Every structure is written in structure tokens, then in C-alpha cells.
Coordinates of N, CA and C and ligand atoms in Angstrom, one line a residue:
M107 N -6.2 -1.7 -19.7 CA -5.8 -2.4 -18.5 C -6.5 -1.7 -17.3
E108 N -7.2 -2.4 -16.5 CA -7.9 -1.8 -15.3 C -7.6 -2.6 -14.0
K109 N -7.7 -1.9 -12.9 CA -7.5 -2.5 -11.6 C -8.7 -3.4 -11.3
T110 N -8.5 -4.6 -10.8 CA -9.6 -5.4 -10.4 C -9.5 -5.7 -8.8
V111 N -9.3 -6.9 -8.4 CA -9.4 -7.2 -7.0 C -8.1 -7.0 -6.3
Q112 N -8.1 -6.7 -4.9 CA -6.9 -6.6 -4.1 C -6.4 -8.0 -3.9
L113 N -5.1 -8.2 -4.2 CA -4.4 -9.5 -4.0 C -3.8 -9.7 -2.7
Y114 N -3.3 -8.5 -2.1 CA -2.4 -8.6 -1.0 C -2.4 -7.2 -0.3
E115 N -2.3 -7.2 1.0 CA -2.0 -6.0 1.7 C -0.8 -6.2 2.6
G116 N 0.3 -5.5 2.4 CA 1.5 -5.6 3.2 C 1.6 -4.4 4.2
K117 N 2.7 -4.3 4.9 CA 2.9 -3.2 5.9 C 2.8 -1.8 5.2
A118 N 3.4 -1.7 4.0 CA 3.5 -0.4 3.4 C 2.8 -0.2 2.1
K119 N 2.4 -1.4 1.5 CA 1.8 -1.3 0.2 C 0.6 -2.3 0.0
K120 N -0.3 -2.0 -0.9 CA -1.3 -2.9 -1.3 C -1.0 -3.3 -2.8
V121 N -1.4 -4.5 -3.1 CA -1.2 -5.0 -4.5 C -2.6 -5.4 -5.1
F122 N -2.9 -4.9 -6.3 CA -4.1 -5.2 -6.9 C -3.9 -5.9 -8.2
A123 N -4.8 -6.9 -8.6 CA -4.8 -7.5 -9.9 C -5.3 -6.5 -10.9
T124 N -5.0 -6.8 -12.2 CA -5.5 -6.0 -13.3 C -6.1 -6.9 -14.3
T125 N -6.7 -6.3 -15.3 CA -7.3 -7.1 -16.4 C -6.2 -7.8 -17.2
D126 N -5.0 -7.4 -17.1 CA -3.9 -8.0 -17.8 C -3.2 -9.0 -16.7
P127 N -3.2 -10.3 -17.0 CA -2.6 -11.2 -16.0 C -1.1 -11.0 -15.7
A128 N -0.4 -10.3 -16.6 CA 1.0 -10.2 -16.4 C 1.4 -8.9 -15.6
L129 N 0.3 -8.1 -15.3 CA 0.6 -6.8 -14.6 C -0.2 -6.7 -13.3
V130 N 0.3 -6.0 -12.4 CA -0.4 -5.7 -11.1 C -0.2 -4.2 -10.8
I131 N -1.0 -3.7 -10.0 CA -0.9 -2.3 -9.5 C -0.5 -2.3 -8.1
V132 N 0.5 -1.5 -7.8 CA 1.0 -1.4 -6.4 C 0.5 0.0 -5.9
S133 N -0.1 0.0 -4.7 CA -0.5 1.3 -4.1 C 0.2 1.5 -2.8
Y134 N 0.9 2.6 -2.7 CA 1.8 2.9 -1.5 C 1.0 3.6 -0.4
K135 N 1.1 3.1 0.8 CA 0.4 3.7 2.0 C 1.4 4.6 2.8
D136 N 0.8 5.4 3.6 CA 1.6 6.2 4.6 C 1.9 5.4 5.8
D137 N 1.4 4.2 6.0 CA 1.7 3.4 7.2 C 3.1 3.1 7.3
A138 N 3.7 3.1 8.5 CA 5.1 2.7 8.7 C 5.1 1.7 9.9
T139 N 5.9 0.7 9.8 CA 6.2 -0.2 10.9 C 7.7 -0.4 11.1
A140 N 8.1 -0.8 12.2 CA 9.5 -1.1 12.5 C 9.5 -2.1 13.6
L141 N 10.7 -2.6 13.9 CA 10.9 -3.6 15.0 C 10.0 -4.8 14.8
D142 N 10.0 -5.3 13.5 CA 9.2 -6.5 13.2 C 7.7 -6.2 13.4
G143 N 7.3 -5.0 13.1 CA 5.9 -4.7 13.1 C 5.4 -4.3 14.5
L144 N 6.3 -4.3 15.5 CA 5.8 -4.0 16.9 C 5.5 -2.5 17.0
K145 N 6.3 -1.7 16.3 CA 6.1 -0.2 16.3 C 5.3 0.1 15.0
K146 N 4.2 0.9 15.3 CA 3.4 1.2 14.1 C 3.1 2.7 14.1
G147 N 3.0 3.3 13.0 CA 2.8 4.7 12.9 C 2.4 5.2 11.5
T148 N 2.3 6.5 11.3 CA 2.0 7.0 10.0 C 3.0 8.1 9.7
I149 N 3.5 8.1 8.5 CA 4.4 9.1 8.0 C 3.7 9.8 6.9
V150 N 3.2 11.0 7.2 CA 2.3 11.7 6.3 C 3.0 12.0 5.0
G151 N 2.5 11.6 3.9 CA 3.1 11.9 2.6 C 4.1 10.8 2.1
K152 N 4.4 9.9 3.0 CA 5.4 8.8 2.6 C 5.0 8.0 1.4
G153 N 3.7 7.6 1.3 CA 3.3 6.8 0.2 C 3.7 7.4 -1.2
A154 N 3.3 8.7 -1.3 CA 3.6 9.3 -2.6 C 5.1 9.5 -2.8
I155 N 5.8 9.8 -1.7 CA 7.3 10.1 -1.9 C 7.9 8.7 -2.3
N156 N 7.6 7.7 -1.6 CA 8.3 6.4 -1.9 C 7.9 5.9 -3.3
N157 N 6.7 6.1 -3.7 CA 6.2 5.6 -5.0 C 7.0 6.4 -6.1
R158 N 7.1 7.7 -6.0 CA 7.7 8.5 -7.0 C 9.2 8.3 -7.0
M159 N 9.8 8.2 -5.8 CA 11.3 8.1 -5.7 C 11.7 6.7 -6.3
S160 N 10.9 5.7 -5.8 CA 11.3 4.3 -6.3 C 11.2 4.2 -7.8
N161 N 10.1 4.8 -8.4 CA 10.0 4.7 -9.8 C 11.1 5.4 -10.5
H162 N 11.5 6.6 -10.0 CA 12.6 7.3 -10.6 C 13.9 6.5 -10.6
I163 N 14.2 5.9 -9.5 CA 15.4 5.1 -9.4 C 15.3 3.8 -10.3
M164 N 14.2 3.2 -10.3 CA 14.1 2.0 -11.1 C 14.3 2.3 -12.6
Q165 N 13.8 3.5 -13.0 CA 14.0 3.9 -14.4 C 15.5 4.2 -14.7
L166 N 16.1 4.8 -13.7 CA 17.6 5.1 -13.8 C 18.3 3.7 -13.9
L167 N 17.9 2.8 -13.1 CA 18.6 1.5 -13.2 C 18.4 0.7 -14.5
E168 N 17.1 0.8 -15.0 CA 16.8 0.2 -16.3 C 17.8 0.8 -17.4
K169 N 18.0 2.1 -17.3 CA 18.9 2.7 -18.3 C 20.3 2.2 -18.2
Q170 N 20.7 1.8 -17.0 CA 22.0 1.2 -16.7 C 22.0 -0.3 -16.9
G171 N 21.0 -0.9 -17.4 CA 21.0 -2.3 -17.8 C 20.5 -3.2 -16.7
V172 N 19.9 -2.7 -15.6 CA 19.4 -3.5 -14.6 C 17.8 -3.7 -14.8
P173 N 17.4 -5.0 -15.1 CA 16.0 -5.2 -15.4 C 15.2 -5.0 -14.1
T174 N 14.0 -4.3 -14.2 CA 13.2 -4.1 -13.0 C 11.7 -4.4 -13.3
H175 N 10.9 -4.4 -12.3 CA 9.5 -4.7 -12.5 C 8.7 -3.5 -13.0
F176 N 9.3 -2.3 -13.0 CA 8.6 -1.0 -13.3 C 8.0 -1.1 -14.7
V177 N 6.7 -0.6 -14.8 CA 6.1 -0.4 -16.1 C 5.6 1.0 -16.3
A178 N 4.8 1.5 -15.4 CA 4.3 2.9 -15.6 C 3.7 3.5 -14.3
E179 N 4.0 4.7 -14.0 CA 3.4 5.4 -12.8 C 2.0 5.9 -13.2
I180 N 1.0 5.5 -12.4 CA -0.4 5.9 -12.7 C -0.7 7.3 -12.1
N181 N -0.4 7.4 -10.8 CA -0.6 8.7 -10.1 C 0.4 8.7 -8.9
D182 N 0.3 9.7 -8.0 CA 1.2 9.9 -6.9 C 1.5 8.6 -6.1
R183 N 0.5 7.8 -5.9 CA 0.6 6.6 -5.0 C 0.6 5.3 -5.7
E184 N 0.2 5.3 -7.0 CA 0.0 4.0 -7.7 C 0.9 3.8 -8.9
T185 N 1.3 2.6 -9.1 CA 2.2 2.2 -10.2 C 1.9 0.8 -10.7
V186 N 2.0 0.7 -12.1 CA 1.8 -0.6 -12.7 C 3.2 -1.2 -12.7
V187 N 3.2 -2.5 -12.2 CA 4.5 -3.2 -12.3 C 4.2 -4.6 -12.9
K188 N 5.3 -5.3 -13.3 CA 5.1 -6.6 -13.8 C 4.8 -7.5 -12.7
K189 N 3.9 -8.5 -12.9 CA 3.6 -9.5 -11.8 C 4.8 -10.4 -11.7
V190 N 5.3 -10.6 -10.5 CA 6.5 -11.5 -10.3 C 6.1 -12.4 -9.2
S191 N 6.9 -13.5 -9.1 CA 6.9 -14.3 -7.8 C 8.1 -13.9 -7.1
I192 N 7.9 -13.3 -5.9 CA 9.0 -12.8 -5.1 C 10.0 -13.9 -4.6
V193 N 11.2 -13.7 -4.8 CA 12.2 -14.6 -4.2 C 12.2 -14.2 -2.7
P194 N 12.0 -15.2 -1.8 CA 11.8 -14.8 -0.4 C 13.1 -14.5 0.4
L195 N 13.9 -13.6 -0.2 CA 15.1 -13.2 0.4 C 15.2 -11.7 0.4
E196 N 15.6 -11.1 1.5 CA 15.9 -9.7 1.6 C 17.4 -9.6 1.3
V197 N 17.8 -8.8 0.3 CA 19.2 -8.7 -0.1 C 19.7 -7.4 0.4
I198 N 20.7 -7.4 1.3 CA 21.1 -6.1 1.9 C 22.6 -5.9 1.5
I199 N 22.8 -4.7 1.0 CA 24.1 -4.2 0.6 C 24.5 -3.1 1.6
R200 N 25.7 -3.1 2.1 CA 26.2 -2.1 3.0 C 27.5 -1.5 2.5
N201 N 27.6 -0.2 2.5 CA 28.9 0.5 2.2 C 29.5 1.0 3.5
I202 N 28.7 1.3 4.5 CA 29.2 1.9 5.8 C 28.5 1.1 6.9
S203 N 29.1 0.9 8.1 CA 28.5 0.2 9.2 C 27.3 1.0 9.8
A204 N 26.2 0.3 10.1 CA 25.1 1.0 10.7 C 24.1 -0.2 11.1
G205 N 23.1 0.2 11.8 CA 22.0 -0.7 12.1 C 22.4 -2.0 12.7
S206 N 21.8 -3.1 12.1 CA 22.0 -4.4 12.7 C 23.4 -4.9 12.5
F207 N 24.2 -4.4 11.5 CA 25.6 -4.7 11.4 C 26.4 -4.2 12.5
A208 N 26.2 -3.0 12.9 CA 26.9 -2.3 14.0 C 26.6 -3.1 15.3
K209 N 25.3 -3.4 15.5 CA 24.9 -4.1 16.7 C 25.5 -5.5 16.8
R210 N 25.4 -6.3 15.7 CA 25.8 -7.7 15.7 C 27.3 -7.8 15.9
Y211 N 28.1 -6.9 15.4 CA 29.5 -7.1 15.5 C 30.1 -6.1 16.5
G212 N 29.3 -5.4 17.2 CA 29.8 -4.5 18.3 C 30.7 -3.4 17.8
V213 N 30.3 -2.8 16.7 CA 31.2 -1.7 16.2 C 30.3 -0.4 16.1
E214 N 30.9 0.7 16.0 CA 30.2 2.0 15.9 C 29.6 2.1 14.5
E215 N 28.6 3.0 14.3 CA 28.1 3.3 13.0 C 29.1 4.3 12.3
G216 N 29.2 4.2 11.0 CA 29.9 5.2 10.3 C 31.3 4.7 9.8
I217 N 31.6 3.4 10.0 CA 32.9 2.9 9.5 C 32.7 2.6 8.0
V218 N 33.5 3.3 7.2 CA 33.4 3.1 5.7 C 34.2 1.9 5.3
F219 N 33.5 0.9 4.7 CA 34.1 -0.3 4.3 C 35.0 -0.2 3.1
S220 N 36.0 -1.0 3.0 CA 36.9 -1.0 1.8 C 36.2 -1.5 0.6
E221 N 35.3 -2.4 0.8 CA 34.4 -2.9 -0.3 C 33.0 -3.2 0.2
P222 N 32.0 -3.0 -0.6 CA 30.6 -3.3 -0.1 C 30.4 -4.7 0.3
T223 N 29.5 -4.9 1.3 CA 29.1 -6.3 1.7 C 27.7 -6.6 1.2
I224 N 27.5 -7.9 1.2 CA 26.1 -8.4 0.9 C 25.7 -9.4 1.9
E225 N 24.4 -9.4 2.2 CA 23.9 -10.5 3.1 C 22.5 -10.7 2.7
F226 N 21.9 -11.9 3.1 CA 20.6 -12.2 2.8 C 19.8 -12.5 4.1
S227 N 18.5 -12.1 4.2 CA 17.6 -12.5 5.2 C 16.5 -13.3 4.6
Y228 N 16.1 -14.3 5.3 CA 14.9 -15.2 4.8 C 13.7 -14.4 5.2
K229 N 12.9 -14.0 4.1 CA 11.6 -13.3 4.3 C 10.6 -14.2 4.9
N230 N 10.5 -14.2 6.3 CA 9.5 -15.0 6.9 C 9.2 -14.4 8.3
D231 N 8.0 -13.8 8.3 CA 7.6 -13.0 9.5 C 7.6 -13.8 10.8
D232 N 7.1 -15.1 10.7 CA 7.0 -16.0 11.9 C 8.4 -16.2 12.5
L233 N 9.4 -16.2 11.6 CA 10.8 -16.5 12.1 C 11.6 -15.2 12.3
H234 N 10.9 -14.0 12.0 CA 11.5 -12.7 12.2 C 12.6 -12.5 11.2
D235 N 12.5 -12.9 10.0 CA 13.4 -12.6 8.9 C 14.9 -13.0 9.3
P236 N 15.2 -14.2 9.6 CA 16.5 -14.5 10.1 C 17.6 -14.4 8.9
L237 N 18.8 -14.0 9.4 CA 19.9 -14.0 8.4 C 20.1 -15.4 7.9
I238 N 20.4 -15.5 6.6 CA 20.6 -16.8 5.9 C 21.8 -16.7 5.0
N239 N 22.5 -17.8 4.8 CA 23.5 -17.8 3.8 C 23.1 -18.5 2.5
D240 N 23.8 -18.4 1.4 CA 23.3 -18.8 0.1 C 23.2 -20.4 0.1
Y241 N 24.0 -21.1 0.8 CA 23.9 -22.6 0.9 C 22.6 -22.9 1.5
H242 N 22.2 -22.3 2.6 CA 21.0 -22.6 3.3 C 19.8 -22.2 2.4
A243 N 19.9 -21.0 1.7 CA 18.8 -20.6 0.9 C 18.5 -21.7 -0.2
I244 N 19.6 -22.2 -0.8 CA 19.5 -23.2 -1.8 C 18.9 -24.5 -1.2
A245 N 19.5 -24.9 0.0 CA 19.0 -26.1 0.7 C 17.5 -26.0 0.9
L246 N 17.0 -24.8 1.3 CA 15.5 -24.7 1.5 C 14.7 -24.5 0.3
G247 N 15.4 -24.5 -0.9 CA 14.7 -24.3 -2.2 C 14.1 -22.9 -2.4
L248 N 14.8 -21.9 -1.7 CA 14.3 -20.5 -1.9 C 14.7 -19.9 -3.2
A249 N 15.9 -20.4 -3.7 CA 16.4 -19.9 -5.0 C 17.5 -20.9 -5.4
T250 N 17.8 -20.9 -6.7 CA 18.8 -21.8 -7.2 C 20.2 -21.1 -7.1
R251 N 21.3 -21.8 -7.3 CA 22.6 -21.2 -7.3 C 22.7 -20.2 -8.3
E252 N 22.2 -20.5 -9.5 CA 22.3 -19.6 -10.7 C 21.5 -18.3 -10.3
E253 N 20.3 -18.4 -9.7 CA 19.5 -17.2 -9.4 C 20.3 -16.4 -8.4
I254 N 20.9 -17.0 -7.4 CA 21.6 -16.3 -6.4 C 22.8 -15.5 -6.9
E255 N 23.5 -16.1 -7.9 CA 24.7 -15.5 -8.5 C 24.1 -14.2 -9.3
T256 N 23.0 -14.4 -10.0 CA 22.4 -13.3 -10.8 C 22.0 -12.2 -9.8
I257 N 21.4 -12.5 -8.7 CA 20.9 -11.5 -7.7 C 22.1 -10.8 -7.2
K258 N 23.2 -11.5 -6.8 CA 24.4 -10.8 -6.2 C 25.0 -9.8 -7.2
K259 N 25.1 -10.2 -8.5 CA 25.7 -9.4 -9.5 C 24.8 -8.1 -9.7
M260 N 23.5 -8.3 -9.8 CA 22.5 -7.2 -9.9 C 22.6 -6.3 -8.7
A261 N 22.6 -6.8 -7.5 CA 22.6 -6.0 -6.3 C 23.9 -5.1 -6.2
F262 N 25.0 -5.6 -6.6 CA 26.3 -4.8 -6.6 C 26.2 -3.7 -7.7
K263 N 25.6 -4.1 -8.8 CA 25.5 -3.1 -9.9 C 24.5 -2.0 -9.4
V264 N 23.4 -2.3 -8.8 CA 22.5 -1.3 -8.2 C 23.2 -0.4 -7.3
N265 N 24.1 -1.0 -6.4 CA 24.9 -0.2 -5.5 C 25.8 0.8 -6.2
E266 N 26.5 0.4 -7.3 CA 27.3 1.3 -8.0 C 26.5 2.5 -8.6
V267 N 25.4 2.1 -9.2 CA 24.6 3.2 -9.9 C 24.0 4.1 -8.8
M268 N 23.5 3.6 -7.7 CA 22.8 4.4 -6.7 C 23.8 5.3 -5.9
K269 N 25.0 4.7 -5.6 CA 26.0 5.4 -4.9 C 26.4 6.7 -5.6
E270 N 26.7 6.6 -6.9 CA 27.0 7.7 -7.7 C 25.9 8.7 -7.8
Y271 N 24.7 8.2 -8.1 CA 23.5 9.1 -8.2 C 23.3 9.9 -7.0
F272 N 23.3 9.2 -5.8 CA 23.0 10.0 -4.6 C 24.2 10.9 -4.2
K273 N 25.4 10.5 -4.5 CA 26.5 11.4 -4.2 C 26.3 12.7 -4.9
G274 N 25.8 12.7 -6.1 CA 25.5 13.9 -6.9 C 24.5 14.8 -6.2
L275 N 23.7 14.2 -5.3 CA 22.6 14.9 -4.6 C 23.0 15.3 -3.2
G276 N 24.3 15.1 -2.9 CA 24.8 15.4 -1.6 C 24.3 14.4 -0.5
V277 N 24.1 13.2 -0.9 CA 23.6 12.1 0.0 C 24.5 10.9 -0.1
T278 N 24.9 10.4 1.1 CA 25.7 9.2 1.2 C 24.8 8.0 1.3
L279 N 25.0 7.0 0.4 CA 24.2 5.8 0.5 C 24.9 4.8 1.4
V280 N 24.4 4.7 2.6 CA 25.0 3.9 3.7 C 24.7 2.4 3.5
D281 N 23.5 2.0 3.3 CA 23.1 0.6 3.1 C 21.7 0.6 2.5
F282 N 21.2 -0.5 2.0 CA 19.9 -0.6 1.5 C 19.5 -2.1 1.4
K283 N 18.1 -2.3 1.2 CA 17.6 -3.6 1.1 C 16.9 -3.7 -0.3
L284 N 17.1 -4.8 -1.0 CA 16.5 -5.1 -2.3 C 15.7 -6.4 -2.2
E285 N 14.7 -6.5 -3.1 CA 14.0 -7.7 -3.3 C 13.9 -8.0 -4.8
F286 N 14.0 -9.3 -5.1 CA 14.0 -9.6 -6.5 C 12.8 -10.6 -6.8
G287 N 12.3 -10.6 -8.0 CA 11.2 -11.4 -8.4 C 11.5 -12.2 -9.7
R288 N 10.7 -13.3 -9.9 CA 10.8 -14.1 -11.1 C 9.7 -13.8 -12.0
L289 N 10.0 -13.5 -13.3 CA 8.9 -13.4 -14.3 C 8.5 -14.8 -14.7
D290 N 7.4 -14.9 -15.5 CA 7.0 -16.2 -16.0 C 8.0 -17.0 -16.7
D291 N 8.9 -16.3 -17.4 CA 10.0 -17.0 -18.2 C 11.1 -17.4 -17.3
G292 N 11.0 -17.1 -16.0 CA 12.1 -17.5 -15.1 C 13.2 -16.5 -14.9
S293 N 13.1 -15.4 -15.7 CA 14.2 -14.4 -15.5 C 14.0 -13.6 -14.2
I294 N 15.1 -13.0 -13.7 CA 15.0 -12.3 -12.4 C 15.0 -10.8 -12.7
V295 N 14.1 -10.1 -12.0 CA 14.1 -8.6 -12.1 C 14.1 -8.1 -10.7
L296 N 14.6 -6.8 -10.6 CA 14.5 -6.1 -9.3 C 13.0 -5.7 -9.1
A297 N 12.5 -6.0 -7.9 CA 11.1 -5.7 -7.5 C 11.0 -4.9 -6.3
D298 N 9.9 -4.9 -5.6 CA 9.6 -4.1 -4.4 C 9.9 -2.6 -4.6
E299 N 10.6 -2.0 -3.7 CA 10.8 -0.5 -3.8 C 12.2 -0.1 -3.3
I300 N 12.5 1.1 -3.7 CA 13.8 1.7 -3.3 C 13.4 3.1 -2.8
S301 N 13.5 3.3 -1.5 CA 13.0 4.5 -0.9 C 13.7 4.8 0.4
P302 N 13.3 5.9 1.1 CA 13.9 6.1 2.5 C 13.4 5.0 3.5
D303 N 12.4 4.2 3.1 CA 12.0 3.1 4.0 C 13.0 2.0 3.9
T304 N 13.7 1.8 2.8 CA 14.5 0.6 2.5 C 16.0 1.0 2.3
C305 N 16.4 2.2 2.5 CA 17.8 2.7 2.3 C 18.1 3.5 3.6
R306 N 19.4 3.5 3.9 CA 19.9 4.6 4.8 C 20.6 5.6 4.0
F307 N 20.1 6.9 4.2 CA 20.6 8.0 3.5 C 21.2 9.0 4.5
W308 N 22.4 9.4 4.4 CA 23.0 10.4 5.3 C 23.4 11.6 4.5
D309 N 23.1 12.8 5.0 CA 23.6 14.0 4.3 C 25.1 14.0 4.2
S310 N 25.6 14.2 3.0 CA 27.1 14.0 2.9 C 27.9 14.9 3.7
K311 N 27.4 16.2 4.0 CA 28.2 17.1 4.8 C 28.0 16.9 6.3
T312 N 26.8 16.7 6.7 CA 26.5 16.7 8.2 C 26.3 15.3 8.7
N313 N 26.1 14.3 7.9 CA 25.7 12.9 8.3 C 24.4 12.9 8.9
E314 N 23.6 13.9 8.8 CA 22.2 13.9 9.3 C 21.4 12.8 8.6
K315 N 20.6 12.1 9.3 CA 19.8 10.9 8.8 C 18.6 11.4 8.0
L316 N 18.5 11.0 6.8 CA 17.4 11.4 5.9 C 16.5 10.2 5.5
D317 N 16.2 9.3 6.5 CA 15.5 8.1 6.1 C 14.7 7.6 7.3
K318 N 14.2 6.4 7.2 CA 13.3 5.8 8.2 C 13.9 5.5 9.5
D319 N 15.2 5.6 9.7 CA 15.8 5.5 11.0 C 15.3 6.5 11.9
R320 N 14.9 7.7 11.4 CA 14.3 8.7 12.3 C 13.0 8.3 12.9
F321 N 12.3 7.4 12.2 CA 11.0 6.8 12.8 C 11.4 5.6 13.7
R322 N 12.3 4.7 13.2 CA 12.7 3.6 14.0 C 13.2 4.0 15.4
R323 N 14.0 5.1 15.4 CA 14.7 5.5 16.6 C 14.0 6.7 17.3
D324 N 12.8 7.0 16.9 CA 12.0 8.1 17.6 C 12.8 9.4 17.6
M325 N 13.4 9.8 16.5 CA 14.3 10.9 16.5 C 13.5 12.2 16.2
G326 N 12.3 12.1 15.7 CA 11.6 13.3 15.3 C 12.0 13.7 13.9
G327 N 11.3 14.7 13.3 CA 11.7 15.2 12.0 C 11.5 14.1 10.9
V328 N 10.6 13.2 11.1 CA 10.5 12.1 10.1 C 10.0 12.6 8.8
E329 N 8.8 13.3 8.8 CA 8.3 13.8 7.5 C 9.2 14.7 6.8
D330 N 9.9 15.6 7.6 CA 10.9 16.5 7.0 C 12.0 15.8 6.3
A331 N 12.4 14.7 6.8 CA 13.5 13.9 6.2 C 13.1 13.3 4.9
Y332 N 11.9 12.8 4.8 CA 11.3 12.2 3.6 C 11.2 13.4 2.6
K333 N 10.7 14.5 3.0 CA 10.5 15.7 2.1 C 11.8 16.2 1.6
E334 N 12.8 16.2 2.4 CA 14.2 16.6 2.0 C 14.7 15.7 0.9
M335 N 14.5 14.4 1.1 CA 15.0 13.4 0.1 C 14.2 13.7 -1.3
M336 N 12.9 14.0 -1.1 CA 12.1 14.3 -2.3 C 12.7 15.5 -3.0
R337 N 13.0 16.5 -2.2 CA 13.6 17.8 -2.8 C 14.9 17.5 -3.5
R338 N 15.7 16.7 -2.9 CA 17.0 16.4 -3.5 C 16.8 15.7 -4.9
V339 N 15.9 14.7 -4.9 CA 15.7 13.9 -6.1 C 14.9 14.7 -7.2
F340 N 13.9 15.4 -6.8 CA 13.0 16.1 -7.8 C 13.1 17.6 -7.8
G341 N 13.9 18.1 -6.9 CA 14.0 19.6 -6.8 C 12.6 20.2 -6.4
E342 N 11.8 19.5 -5.6 CA 10.5 20.1 -5.2 C 10.3 19.8 -3.7
Ligands
TMP784 P1 19.6 -3.3 9.2 O1 20.9 -2.6 9.5 O2 18.5 -3.1 10.2 O3 19.8 -4.8 8.9 O4 19.0 -2.7 7.8 C1 19.8 -2.7 6.7 C2 19.0 -1.9 5.6 O5 17.9 -2.6 5.2 C3 18.6 -0.5 6.0 O6 18.8 0.4 4.9 C4 17.1 -0.7 6.2 C5 16.7 -1.8 5.3 N1 15.7 -2.7 5.9 C6 14.5 -2.8 5.2 O7 14.3 -2.2 4.2 N2 13.5 -3.6 5.8 C7 13.7 -4.3 6.9 O8 12.8 -5.1 7.3 C8 15.0 -4.2 7.6 C9 15.2 -4.9 8.9 C10 15.9 -3.3 7.0
LIG785 N1 9.5 -2.7 8.0 C1 10.1 -3.6 9.0 C2 9.1 -4.0 10.1 O1 7.9 -3.6 10.1 C3 11.3 -3.2 9.6 C4 12.1 -1.9 9.3 O2 12.0 -1.4 8.2 O3 12.8 -1.5 10.2 O4 9.4 -4.6 11.0

């Protein structure tokens, strides 16, 4: 299996075709964007950190019975994954108030919820990824009712596994975004990435932010936060 042509370049990753039609290669970049792409920058070392951390978590999830797109890590930045057609929904799970939730409902960050929440955004750059409910997603033909129920179940399971895992590393999992894909047989797998770009991680003792919010909010110490998460996960 070899890399052939580039299929797609996104904000944080490139995707290449391979000689096997069922597989693609994802290549993680150090580029970072926020505020709908308005804010652009580089986080040195991010590509390798996100690639390795995402692969580590996907393998952990597979062991716990969550099917993912992960196949094999090639090197620091590149991974072979199953080719999927992405369900155009961003699936967000929250355990603690933060970010757009805190803003939308006029509450402070840090309120611990009695149970996790789920919400969907319609992945559409022209519309700025608007919030969408499951009825609207079905009406627009973005997913079937059955697919949405599968996605919800998988997303809450991912939350349970990740919350426990990060707790053991002294990290509070505040919220995160998932994306799902369809394989050729129609089955749903977890796709995209799980990294400090797509999760809010707070140090369990100090509540220090160890994720992309440091970039989004110009807080400084961005690279150090990614490195610290790498150290917690891999001890390096
Ligand atoms: P939010 O509070 O801004 O809605 O973000 C919720 C979570 O989703 C947070 O962990 C960051 C992640 N996220 C992404 O991965 N991509 C995005 O485009 C956005 C807006 C959020
Ligand atoms: N990556 C998204 C963007 O470029 C937003 C984010 O992660 O905050 O707008």
C-alpha cells in the first residue's frame, strides 16, 4: 500500500489516496485556525502530538468496543485510516460548562453537569457550522434516525472511556468534538481526530488549560500545553 494523490487539504490535516481504495493516509499539520478560520497561526510540534495522541486514544476506544477509522501509524505525522464518507455533523459532548455553551446560556465556565450533554453542529463553512437538532439533520438528509441513535450511543461511550482515562492522568475532560464516518457497508465508525485541538483539557488540580483554548484566547504557553498533554499520555 502506497501514498498516491492528495485528495483534500483541511485546516489541520491533509488526506492522501493510497493504492488500496479502502484506505487513505492522513497527514497532520502544525497549522492552527480558530474563530471560523479568521485567526491563523502555527503551533510548533502540534501535528505530531495530535497524530500520536489521537491514534493512542482511538486504539484505547477500539479495545473498549468503539469502532474507529484507525488502521496504522506510519510515522510521527502520518496515519493510515479507513476511507469513510464523513457524516457532516460535529458531535459535541460536554461534562462541564465552557466555551460556546457558557456564552450562549450566559453562565460561567466550570459548572459541573449532573449528566453529560450532547449537541450537533452542521459541518458547513459557508453557514459557519450552525447548531442543528436531530430532526433538522434528518430533514436535510445528513443522517438517518438510526445513524443518529448509533452516533449518540457511541459518543457517550467515548465520553465514559475518555473521562476515566484522562482522570488517571490528572486531567479533567471538560468537553470535546467528535466526527463520524460511514464505511462502504454503511456501518458507522469514529473518524477525524481526538486531540488538544478538539477537546478541552483542564489540569485536575489547578484547572490550568492544556488545550487549544490557549491559542483561541491568546493566552500564551500554547506549545507548552500541547507538550504537557503529550507528557501525561506518553510520559515523554
Ligand atoms: P465550543 O464550546 O466552542 O462549542 O467547543 C466545544 C468543543 O468542541 C471544544 O472542546 C472544542 C471543540 N471544537 C472543535 O473541535 N472544533 C470546532 O470547530 C469548534 C467550534 C469546537
Ligand atoms: N478549527 C475551527 C476554526 O478554524 C475552530 C476551533 O477549533 O476553534 O474555525
